[in-house]
GROMACS .gro file of C-alpha atoms in nm:
model
  124
    1UNK     CA    1  11.632  14.452  12.289
    2UNK     CA    2  11.977  14.407  12.433
    3UNK     CA    3  12.321  14.487  12.302
    4UNK     CA    4  12.627  14.267  12.316
    5UNK     CA    5  12.976  14.384  12.226
    6UNK     CA    6  13.274  14.174  12.120
    7UNK     CA    7  13.626  14.318  12.100
    8UNK     CA    8  13.910  14.154  11.912
    9UNK     CA    9  14.263  14.233  11.798
   10UNK     CA   10  14.322  14.237  11.423
   11UNK     CA   11  14.656  14.242  11.245
   12UNK     CA   12  14.862  14.559  11.261
   13UNK     CA   13  14.752  14.652  11.612
   14UNK     CA   14  14.395  14.730  11.505
   15UNK     CA   15  14.120  14.675  11.759
   16UNK     CA   16  13.778  14.576  11.627
   17UNK     CA   17  13.466  14.647  11.832
   18UNK     CA   18  13.155  14.463  11.709
   19UNK     CA   19  12.824  14.562  11.871
   20UNK     CA   20  12.523  14.338  11.806
   21UNK     CA   21  12.163  14.448  11.853
   22UNK     CA   22  12.012  14.791  11.913
   23UNK     CA   23  12.209  15.100  12.013
   24UNK     CA   24  11.959  15.330  12.179
   25UNK     CA   25  11.901  15.539  12.488
   26UNK     CA   26  11.929  15.228  12.708
   27UNK     CA   27  12.246  15.080  12.553
   28UNK     CA   28  12.446  15.364  12.395
   29UNK     CA   29  12.669  15.400  12.700
   30UNK     CA   30  12.801  15.048  12.635
   31UNK     CA   31  12.950  15.155  12.300
   32UNK     CA   32  13.108  15.463  12.457
   33UNK     CA   33  13.249  15.251  12.743
   34UNK     CA   34  13.387  14.986  12.503
   35UNK     CA   35  13.583  15.253  12.314
   36UNK     CA   36  13.706  15.413  12.637
   37UNK     CA   37  13.814  15.071  12.771
   38UNK     CA   38  14.020  15.001  12.459
   39UNK     CA   39  14.190  15.340  12.490
   40UNK     CA   40  14.254  15.293  12.862
   41UNK     CA   41  14.447  14.972  12.790
   42UNK     CA   42  14.678  15.129  12.533
   43UNK     CA   43  14.702  15.313  12.206
   44UNK     CA   44  14.596  15.088  11.917
   45UNK     CA   45  14.689  15.173  11.559
   46UNK     CA   46  14.318  15.215  11.482
   47UNK     CA   47  13.978  15.126  11.623
   48UNK     CA   48  13.730  14.972  11.381
   49UNK     CA   49  13.368  14.989  11.490
   50UNK     CA   50  13.210  14.708  11.285
   51UNK     CA   51  12.838  14.787  11.267
   52UNK     CA   52  12.711  14.503  11.045
   53UNK     CA   53  12.514  14.341  11.329
   54UNK     CA   54  12.347  14.661  11.452
   55UNK     CA   55  11.975  14.648  11.372
   56UNK     CA   56  11.878  14.991  11.510
   57UNK     CA   57  12.050  15.310  11.623
   58UNK     CA   58  11.886  15.626  11.752
   59UNK     CA   59  12.018  15.978  11.812
   60UNK     CA   60  12.161  15.880  12.150
   61UNK     CA   61  12.350  15.595  11.984
   62UNK     CA   62  12.483  15.829  11.715
   63UNK     CA   63  12.589  16.069  11.991
   64UNK     CA   64  12.777  15.786  12.167
   65UNK     CA   65  12.961  15.709  11.844
   66UNK     CA   66  13.061  16.074  11.803
   67UNK     CA   67  13.176  16.089  12.167
   68UNK     CA   68  13.384  15.775  12.106
   69UNK     CA   69  13.532  15.929  11.792
   70UNK     CA   70  13.628  16.243  11.987
   71UNK     CA   71  13.776  16.041  12.274
   72UNK     CA   72  13.986  15.840  12.028
   73UNK     CA   73  14.095  16.156  11.845
   74UNK     CA   74  14.219  16.313  12.171
   75UNK     CA   75  14.435  16.001  12.213
   76UNK     CA   76  14.561  16.034  11.852
   77UNK     CA   77  14.380  15.713  11.752
   78UNK     CA   78  14.168  15.692  11.438
   79UNK     CA   79  13.820  15.546  11.487
   80UNK     CA   80  13.639  15.428  11.173
   81UNK     CA   81  13.312  15.251  11.109
   82UNK     CA   82  13.330  14.936  10.901
   83UNK     CA   83  13.052  14.735  10.737
   84UNK     CA   84  12.757  14.939  10.865
   85UNK     CA   85  12.419  14.772  10.829
   86UNK     CA   86  12.195  14.946  10.579
   87UNK     CA   87  12.002  15.106  10.866
   88UNK     CA   88  12.318  15.240  11.032
   89UNK     CA   89  12.454  15.360  10.697
   90UNK     CA   90  12.131  15.549  10.630
   91UNK     CA   91  12.134  15.711  10.976
   92UNK     CA   92  12.496  15.825  10.936
   93UNK     CA   93  12.418  15.959  10.587
   94UNK     CA   94  12.105  16.147  10.700
   95UNK     CA   95  12.289  16.307  10.991
   96UNK     CA   96  12.583  16.409  10.771
   97UNK     CA   97  12.826  16.199  10.977
   98UNK     CA   98  12.914  15.932  10.723
   99UNK     CA   99  13.238  16.111  10.625
  100UNK     CA  100  13.343  16.153  10.989
  101UNK     CA  101  13.358  15.776  11.026
  102UNK     CA  102  13.548  15.707  10.704
  103UNK     CA  103  13.254  15.700  10.458
  104UNK     CA  104  13.209  15.322  10.473
  105UNK     CA  105  12.996  15.135  10.221
  106UNK     CA  106  12.693  14.956  10.366
  107UNK     CA  107  12.727  14.587  10.450
  108UNK     CA  108  12.528  14.345  10.236
  109UNK     CA  109  12.510  13.986  10.358
  110UNK     CA  110  12.638  13.754  10.092
  111UNK     CA  111  12.810  14.030   9.895
  112UNK     CA  112  13.148  13.862   9.935
  113UNK     CA  113  13.009  13.529   9.818
  114UNK     CA  114  12.846  13.694   9.515
  115UNK     CA  115  13.167  13.866   9.406
  116UNK     CA  116  13.346  13.697   9.120
  117UNK     CA  117  13.668  13.514   9.202
  118UNK     CA  118  13.982  13.698   9.087
  119UNK     CA  119  14.126  13.568   8.764
  120UNK     CA  120  14.474  13.420   8.764
  121UNK     CA  121  14.719  13.600   8.543
  122UNK     CA  122  14.871  13.395   8.261
  123UNK     CA  123  15.208  13.255   8.363
  124UNK     CA  124  15.146  13.320   8.733
   0.00000   0.00000   0.00000
């Protein structure tokens, strides 16, 4: 399986990195390099590693994430994981690293669509 990575700029100077596929011994370096590339171009307010499209991650992939976290920390940039797939969430929880990456809740497809719409306040 291959890995593709998309980087985008969000509001407030936040950089989002979105890997898609499997992060394993053959592809983990790509995550580490994507983080290093963002940091080489400047100092973003925060880096968000959106993991909702990651279907598998092994110990080498987890290690690459930790290395990226440490590289960002040395540059005084916060790196957090957002929307981890259930598999990624479980791996971070089992390894005790969930808190390191901001303790994100797992991503559930359709969760936003299933959430009730906010009610309008009377007189608003």
